[in-house]
Amino acid sequence: PLRLELAAAAVGEPLMEALEAKRIVVVQDTIDGPVLTLAHPLYGEVIRVGIAPLRSRRLRLKLVHAIALADGPSPHDVLRSVLWRVELGDTPDPVELLGAARMARSFSPTTAERLARAALEVGDPVDAVVLLAEILIMQGRVAEADRLLDELDMSSLGTEQRQAVTYGRAMGRTRLGEVREAAALITGA
């Protein structure tokens, strides 16, 4: 689904109207305003299978550009834009990557993990490690999260960063059912 103004910027109103007349797309009202979406999910599958990689790349770049120019893009638009940029080999700003990873963790842990790992490669390692650890813990991968947090030099961290690491460790202990250990971590901090 694309907000109506983004769809118009990407494909133009005449094509949108022609597709609507053929009942390929429909306009739906959402919290973010009207969106253009496919009338049936299978249409998207058929189109994706038949589209050439270079054309797909060009269209994604066009959408990324339209989102960048949009007046107040929705969080979902920003998330998709960052994800597409990563897929296209562009390196978004670490702050954008972390913000997108935070948005994605509530509905797609896999996407959130991917974006947090991308942020870890290009940005502030502490914030990226803490976020990635939280995402891993949410997936039940506590041992992996602990190994990540173990790599941090606690003596070089600021107060808020140490608190975030302690919170992550406590969250992991809670996930494992070790409530006393979690409480000890928090009260000890």
PDB file of C-alpha atoms in Angstrom:
ATOM      1  CA  PRO A   1       0.000   0.000   0.000  1.00  0.00           C
ATOM      2  CA  LEU A   2       1.144   3.532  -0.808  1.00  0.00           C
ATOM      3  CA  ARG A   3      -0.257   6.770   0.462  1.00  0.00           C
ATOM      4  CA  LEU A   4      -2.158   8.379  -2.381  1.00  0.00           C
ATOM      5  CA  GLU A   5       0.250  11.294  -2.797  1.00  0.00           C
ATOM      6  CA  LEU A   6       3.254   8.933  -2.940  1.00  0.00           C
ATOM      7  CA  ALA A   7       1.536   6.732  -5.508  1.00  0.00           C
ATOM      8  CA  ALA A   8       0.695   9.794  -7.604  1.00  0.00           C
ATOM      9  CA  ALA A   9       4.310  10.974  -7.422  1.00  0.00           C
ATOM     10  CA  ALA A  10       5.615   7.534  -8.369  1.00  0.00           C
ATOM     11  CA  VAL A  11       3.229   6.460 -11.137  1.00  0.00           C
ATOM     12  CA  GLY A  12       1.037   9.456 -11.928  1.00  0.00           C
ATOM     13  CA  GLU A  13      -2.695   9.972 -11.562  1.00  0.00           C
ATOM     14  CA  PRO A  14      -3.690   8.855 -15.083  1.00  0.00           C
ATOM     15  CA  LEU A  15      -2.156   5.401 -14.550  1.00  0.00           C
ATOM     16  CA  MET A  16      -3.676   5.158 -11.060  1.00  0.00           C
ATOM     17  CA  GLU A  17      -7.119   5.940 -12.474  1.00  0.00           C
ATOM     18  CA  ALA A  18      -6.687   3.412 -15.313  1.00  0.00           C
ATOM     19  CA  LEU A  19      -5.669   0.692 -12.837  1.00  0.00           C
ATOM     20  CA  GLU A  20      -8.598   1.581 -10.588  1.00  0.00           C
ATOM     21  CA  ALA A  21     -11.016   1.393 -13.530  1.00  0.00           C
ATOM     22  CA  LYS A  22      -9.725  -2.131 -14.271  1.00  0.00           C
ATOM     23  CA  ARG A  23     -10.147  -2.985 -10.565  1.00  0.00           C
ATOM     24  CA  ILE A  24      -6.461  -3.782 -10.161  1.00  0.00           C
ATOM     25  CA  VAL A  25      -6.024  -1.178  -7.415  1.00  0.00           C
ATOM     26  CA  VAL A  26      -8.397   0.336  -4.873  1.00  0.00           C
ATOM     27  CA  VAL A  27      -8.249   3.346  -2.584  1.00  0.00           C
ATOM     28  CA  GLN A  28      -8.663   2.619   1.130  1.00  0.00           C
ATOM     29  CA  ASP A  29      -8.974   5.055   4.024  1.00  0.00           C
ATOM     30  CA  THR A  30      -6.430   4.488   6.812  1.00  0.00           C
ATOM     31  CA  ILE A  31      -5.083   6.337   9.828  1.00  0.00           C
ATOM     32  CA  ASP A  32      -2.377   7.772   7.544  1.00  0.00           C
ATOM     33  CA  GLY A  33      -5.007   8.953   5.064  1.00  0.00           C
ATOM     34  CA  PRO A  34      -6.039   7.396   1.767  1.00  0.00           C
ATOM     35  CA  VAL A  35      -3.769   4.668   0.391  1.00  0.00           C
ATOM     36  CA  LEU A  36      -3.596   2.977  -2.964  1.00  0.00           C
ATOM     37  CA  THR A  37      -3.437  -0.775  -2.625  1.00  0.00           C
ATOM     38  CA  LEU A  38      -3.848  -3.807  -4.836  1.00  0.00           C
ATOM     39  CA  ALA A  39      -7.398  -5.107  -5.121  1.00  0.00           C
ATOM     40  CA  HIS A  40      -6.107  -8.650  -4.532  1.00  0.00           C
ATOM     41  CA  PRO A  41      -2.786  -9.788  -2.962  1.00  0.00           C
ATOM     42  CA  LEU A  42      -2.135 -12.214  -5.817  1.00  0.00           C
ATOM     43  CA  TYR A  43      -1.762  -9.283  -8.202  1.00  0.00           C
ATOM     44  CA  GLY A  44       1.370  -8.264  -6.325  1.00  0.00           C
ATOM     45  CA  GLU A  45       2.794 -11.780  -6.475  1.00  0.00           C
ATOM     46  CA  VAL A  46       2.239 -11.965 -10.236  1.00  0.00           C
ATOM     47  CA  ILE A  47       3.811  -8.543 -10.796  1.00  0.00           C
ATOM     48  CA  ARG A  48       6.844  -9.253  -8.579  1.00  0.00           C
ATOM     49  CA  VAL A  49       7.571 -12.547 -10.350  1.00  0.00           C
ATOM     50  CA  GLY A  50       7.476 -10.897 -13.762  1.00  0.00           C
ATOM     51  CA  ILE A  51       9.409  -7.714 -13.053  1.00  0.00           C
ATOM     52  CA  ALA A  52      13.044  -7.494 -14.156  1.00  0.00           C
ATOM     53  CA  PRO A  53      15.627  -6.754 -11.412  1.00  0.00           C
ATOM     54  CA  LEU A  54      16.803  -3.473 -12.960  1.00  0.00           C
ATOM     55  CA  ARG A  55      13.253  -2.213 -13.319  1.00  0.00           C
ATOM     56  CA  SER A  56      12.486  -3.222  -9.747  1.00  0.00           C
ATOM     57  CA  ARG A  57      15.568  -1.319  -8.609  1.00  0.00           C
ATOM     58  CA  ARG A  58      14.552   1.779 -10.596  1.00  0.00           C
ATOM     59  CA  LEU A  59      11.031   1.714  -9.176  1.00  0.00           C
ATOM     60  CA  ARG A  60      12.267   1.339  -5.604  1.00  0.00           C
ATOM     61  CA  LEU A  61      14.627   4.265  -6.086  1.00  0.00           C
ATOM     62  CA  LYS A  62      11.714   6.295  -7.411  1.00  0.00           C
ATOM     63  CA  LEU A  63       9.654   5.439  -4.332  1.00  0.00           C
ATOM     64  CA  VAL A  64      12.556   6.215  -1.992  1.00  0.00           C
ATOM     65  CA  HIS A  65      12.897   9.596  -3.682  1.00  0.00           C
ATOM     66  CA  ALA A  66       9.135  10.248  -3.457  1.00  0.00           C
ATOM     67  CA  ILE A  67       9.162   9.413   0.265  1.00  0.00           C
ATOM     68  CA  ALA A  68      12.149  11.724   0.816  1.00  0.00           C
ATOM     69  CA  LEU A  69      10.249  14.571  -0.859  1.00  0.00           C
ATOM     70  CA  ALA A  70       6.935  13.845   0.878  1.00  0.00           C
ATOM     71  CA  ASP A  71       5.562  16.342   3.343  1.00  0.00           C
ATOM     72  CA  GLY A  72       5.535  14.434   6.638  1.00  0.00           C
ATOM     73  CA  PRO A  73       5.974  10.820   5.544  1.00  0.00           C
ATOM     74  CA  SER A  74       4.372   8.249   7.816  1.00  0.00           C
ATOM     75  CA  PRO A  75       6.591   6.088  10.032  1.00  0.00           C
ATOM     76  CA  HIS A  76       5.698   3.124   7.834  1.00  0.00           C
ATOM     77  CA  ASP A  77       6.860   5.026   4.734  1.00  0.00           C
ATOM     78  CA  VAL A  78      10.132   5.923   6.434  1.00  0.00           C
ATOM     79  CA  LEU A  79      10.661   2.303   7.503  1.00  0.00           C
ATOM     80  CA  ARG A  80      10.073   1.000   3.983  1.00  0.00           C
ATOM     81  CA  SER A  81      12.346   3.675   2.517  1.00  0.00           C
ATOM     82  CA  VAL A  82      15.210   2.750   4.855  1.00  0.00           C
ATOM     83  CA  LEU A  83      14.703  -0.950   4.176  1.00  0.00           C
ATOM     84  CA  TRP A  84      14.660  -0.422   0.406  1.00  0.00           C
ATOM     85  CA  ARG A  85      17.819   1.682   0.631  1.00  0.00           C
ATOM     86  CA  VAL A  86      19.587  -1.115   2.500  1.00  0.00           C
ATOM     87  CA  GLU A  87      18.397  -3.646  -0.086  1.00  0.00           C
ATOM     88  CA  LEU A  88      19.655  -1.375  -2.878  1.00  0.00           C
ATOM     89  CA  GLY A  89      23.113  -1.174  -1.308  1.00  0.00           C
ATOM     90  CA  ASP A  90      22.751   2.396  -0.072  1.00  0.00           C
ATOM     91  CA  THR A  91      23.887   3.013   3.481  1.00  0.00           C
ATOM     92  CA  PRO A  92      21.339   5.081   5.401  1.00  0.00           C
ATOM     93  CA  ASP A  93      22.398   7.195   8.334  1.00  0.00           C
ATOM     94  CA  PRO A  94      22.901   5.104  11.521  1.00  0.00           C
ATOM     95  CA  VAL A  95      20.199   7.125  13.288  1.00  0.00           C
ATOM     96  CA  GLU A  96      17.750   6.284  10.475  1.00  0.00           C
ATOM     97  CA  LEU A  97      18.696   2.613  10.666  1.00  0.00           C
ATOM     98  CA  LEU A  98      18.191   2.468  14.435  1.00  0.00           C
ATOM     99  CA  GLY A  99      14.886   4.337  14.191  1.00  0.00           C
ATOM    100  CA  ALA A 100      13.655   1.974  11.491  1.00  0.00           C
ATOM    101  CA  ALA A 101      14.800  -1.058  13.493  1.00  0.00           C
ATOM    102  CA  ARG A 102      12.864   0.221  16.526  1.00  0.00           C
ATOM    103  CA  MET A 103       9.744   0.648  14.395  1.00  0.00           C
ATOM    104  CA  ALA A 104      10.104  -2.798  12.822  1.00  0.00           C
ATOM    105  CA  ARG A 105      10.615  -4.752  16.034  1.00  0.00           C
ATOM    106  CA  SER A 106       6.923  -4.625  16.941  1.00  0.00           C
ATOM    107  CA  PHE A 107       5.773  -6.420  13.778  1.00  0.00           C
ATOM    108  CA  SER A 108       8.820  -8.021  12.124  1.00  0.00           C
ATOM    109  CA  PRO A 109      11.679  -9.168  14.351  1.00  0.00           C
ATOM    110  CA  THR A 110      13.554 -10.424  11.280  1.00  0.00           C
ATOM    111  CA  THR A 111      13.439  -6.999   9.613  1.00  0.00           C
ATOM    112  CA  ALA A 112      14.298  -5.289  12.899  1.00  0.00           C
ATOM    113  CA  GLU A 113      17.312  -7.569  13.354  1.00  0.00           C
ATOM    114  CA  ARG A 114      18.480  -6.915   9.796  1.00  0.00           C
ATOM    115  CA  LEU A 115      18.270  -3.143  10.256  1.00  0.00           C
ATOM    116  CA  ALA A 116      19.949  -3.232  13.683  1.00  0.00           C
ATOM    117  CA  ARG A 117      22.807  -5.298  12.222  1.00  0.00           C
ATOM    118  CA  ALA A 118      23.154  -2.761   9.408  1.00  0.00           C
ATOM    119  CA  ALA A 119      23.305   0.026  12.013  1.00  0.00           C
ATOM    120  CA  LEU A 120      25.963  -1.919  13.901  1.00  0.00           C
ATOM    121  CA  GLU A 121      28.108  -1.987  10.772  1.00  0.00           C
ATOM    122  CA  VAL A 122      27.976   1.772  10.155  1.00  0.00           C
ATOM    123  CA  GLY A 123      27.160   3.587  13.354  1.00  0.00           C
ATOM    124  CA  ASP A 124      27.330   3.888  17.101  1.00  0.00           C
ATOM    125  CA  PRO A 125      28.125   0.364  18.202  1.00  0.00           C
ATOM    126  CA  VAL A 126      26.732   0.704  21.727  1.00  0.00           C
ATOM    127  CA  ASP A 127      23.207   1.777  20.775  1.00  0.00           C
ATOM    128  CA  ALA A 128      23.128  -0.742  17.925  1.00  0.00           C
ATOM    129  CA  VAL A 129      24.362  -3.588  20.155  1.00  0.00           C
ATOM    130  CA  VAL A 130      21.809  -2.796  22.870  1.00  0.00           C
ATOM    131  CA  LEU A 131      18.949  -2.621  20.365  1.00  0.00           C
ATOM    132  CA  LEU A 132      20.082  -5.765  18.569  1.00  0.00           C
ATOM    133  CA  ALA A 133      20.340  -7.564  21.928  1.00  0.00           C
ATOM    134  CA  GLU A 134      16.764  -6.539  22.787  1.00  0.00           C
ATOM    135  CA  ILE A 135      15.543  -7.791  19.409  1.00  0.00           C
ATOM    136  CA  LEU A 136      17.353 -11.101  19.872  1.00  0.00           C
ATOM    137  CA  ILE A 137      15.902 -11.487  23.370  1.00  0.00           C
ATOM    138  CA  MET A 138      12.406 -10.888  21.987  1.00  0.00           C
ATOM    139  CA  GLN A 139      13.095 -13.800  19.628  1.00  0.00           C
ATOM    140  CA  GLY A 140      14.234 -16.019  22.516  1.00  0.00           C
ATOM    141  CA  ARG A 141      17.903 -15.848  21.503  1.00  0.00           C
ATOM    142  CA  VAL A 142      19.137 -14.804  24.945  1.00  0.00           C
ATOM    143  CA  ALA A 143      22.564 -16.479  24.783  1.00  0.00           C
ATOM    144  CA  GLU A 144      23.349 -14.675  21.530  1.00  0.00           C
ATOM    145  CA  ALA A 145      22.223 -11.377  23.062  1.00  0.00           C
ATOM    146  CA  ASP A 146      24.384 -11.997  26.137  1.00  0.00           C
ATOM    147  CA  ARG A 147      27.433 -12.604  23.916  1.00  0.00           C
ATOM    148  CA  LEU A 148      26.822  -9.279  22.169  1.00  0.00           C
ATOM    149  CA  LEU A 149      26.458  -7.406  25.443  1.00  0.00           C
ATOM    150  CA  ASP A 150      29.581  -9.124  26.831  1.00  0.00           C
ATOM    151  CA  GLU A 151      31.621  -7.509  24.050  1.00  0.00           C
ATOM    152  CA  LEU A 152      30.857  -4.023  25.373  1.00  0.00           C
ATOM    153  CA  ASP A 153      33.404  -2.332  27.631  1.00  0.00           C
ATOM    154  CA  MET A 154      31.149  -1.215  30.493  1.00  0.00           C
ATOM    155  CA  SER A 155      33.805   1.122  31.928  1.00  0.00           C
ATOM    156  CA  SER A 156      33.731   3.231  28.755  1.00  0.00           C
ATOM    157  CA  LEU A 157      29.939   3.619  28.706  1.00  0.00           C
ATOM    158  CA  GLY A 158      27.931   6.568  29.945  1.00  0.00           C
ATOM    159  CA  THR A 159      25.276   6.217  32.633  1.00  0.00           C
ATOM    160  CA  GLU A 160      22.351   5.854  30.202  1.00  0.00           C
ATOM    161  CA  GLN A 161      24.222   3.294  28.121  1.00  0.00           C
ATOM    162  CA  ARG A 162      25.084   1.227  31.223  1.00  0.00           C
ATOM    163  CA  GLN A 163      21.422   1.375  32.252  1.00  0.00           C
ATOM    164  CA  ALA A 164      20.361   0.214  28.785  1.00  0.00           C
ATOM    165  CA  VAL A 165      22.779  -2.719  28.955  1.00  0.00           C
ATOM    166  CA  THR A 166      21.516  -3.629  32.442  1.00  0.00           C
ATOM    167  CA  TYR A 167      17.934  -3.422  31.203  1.00  0.00           C
ATOM    168  CA  GLY A 168      18.807  -5.714  28.283  1.00  0.00           C
ATOM    169  CA  ARG A 169      20.456  -8.241  30.571  1.00  0.00           C
ATOM    170  CA  ALA A 170      17.485  -8.123  32.967  1.00  0.00           C
ATOM    171  CA  MET A 171      15.098  -8.588  30.059  1.00  0.00           C
ATOM    172  CA  GLY A 172      17.075 -11.674  29.016  1.00  0.00           C
ATOM    173  CA  ARG A 173      16.985 -13.133  32.515  1.00  0.00           C
ATOM    174  CA  THR A 174      13.231 -12.516  32.649  1.00  0.00           C
ATOM    175  CA  ARG A 175      12.770 -14.216  29.276  1.00  0.00           C
ATOM    176  CA  LEU A 176      14.553 -17.261  30.698  1.00  0.00           C
ATOM    177  CA  GLY A 177      12.318 -17.227  33.776  1.00  0.00           C
ATOM    178  CA  GLU A 178      15.176 -16.123  36.033  1.00  0.00           C
ATOM    179  CA  VAL A 179      13.204 -13.394  37.773  1.00  0.00           C
ATOM    180  CA  ARG A 180      15.415 -13.230  40.878  1.00  0.00           C
ATOM    181  CA  GLU A 181      18.496 -12.731  38.714  1.00  0.00           C
ATOM    182  CA  ALA A 182      16.700  -9.988  36.778  1.00  0.00           C
ATOM    183  CA  ALA A 183      15.710  -8.252  40.015  1.00  0.00           C
ATOM    184  CA  ALA A 184      19.273  -8.541  41.343  1.00  0.00           C
ATOM    185  CA  LEU A 185      20.613  -6.945  38.164  1.00  0.00           C
ATOM    186  CA  ILE A 186      18.219  -4.038  38.445  1.00  0.00           C
ATOM    187  CA  THR A 187      18.627  -3.440  42.179  1.00  0.00           C
ATOM    188  CA  GLY A 188      22.395  -3.838  41.874  1.00  0.00           C
ATOM    189  CA  ALA A 189      22.494  -1.180  39.179  1.00  0.00           C
TER     190      ALA A 189
END
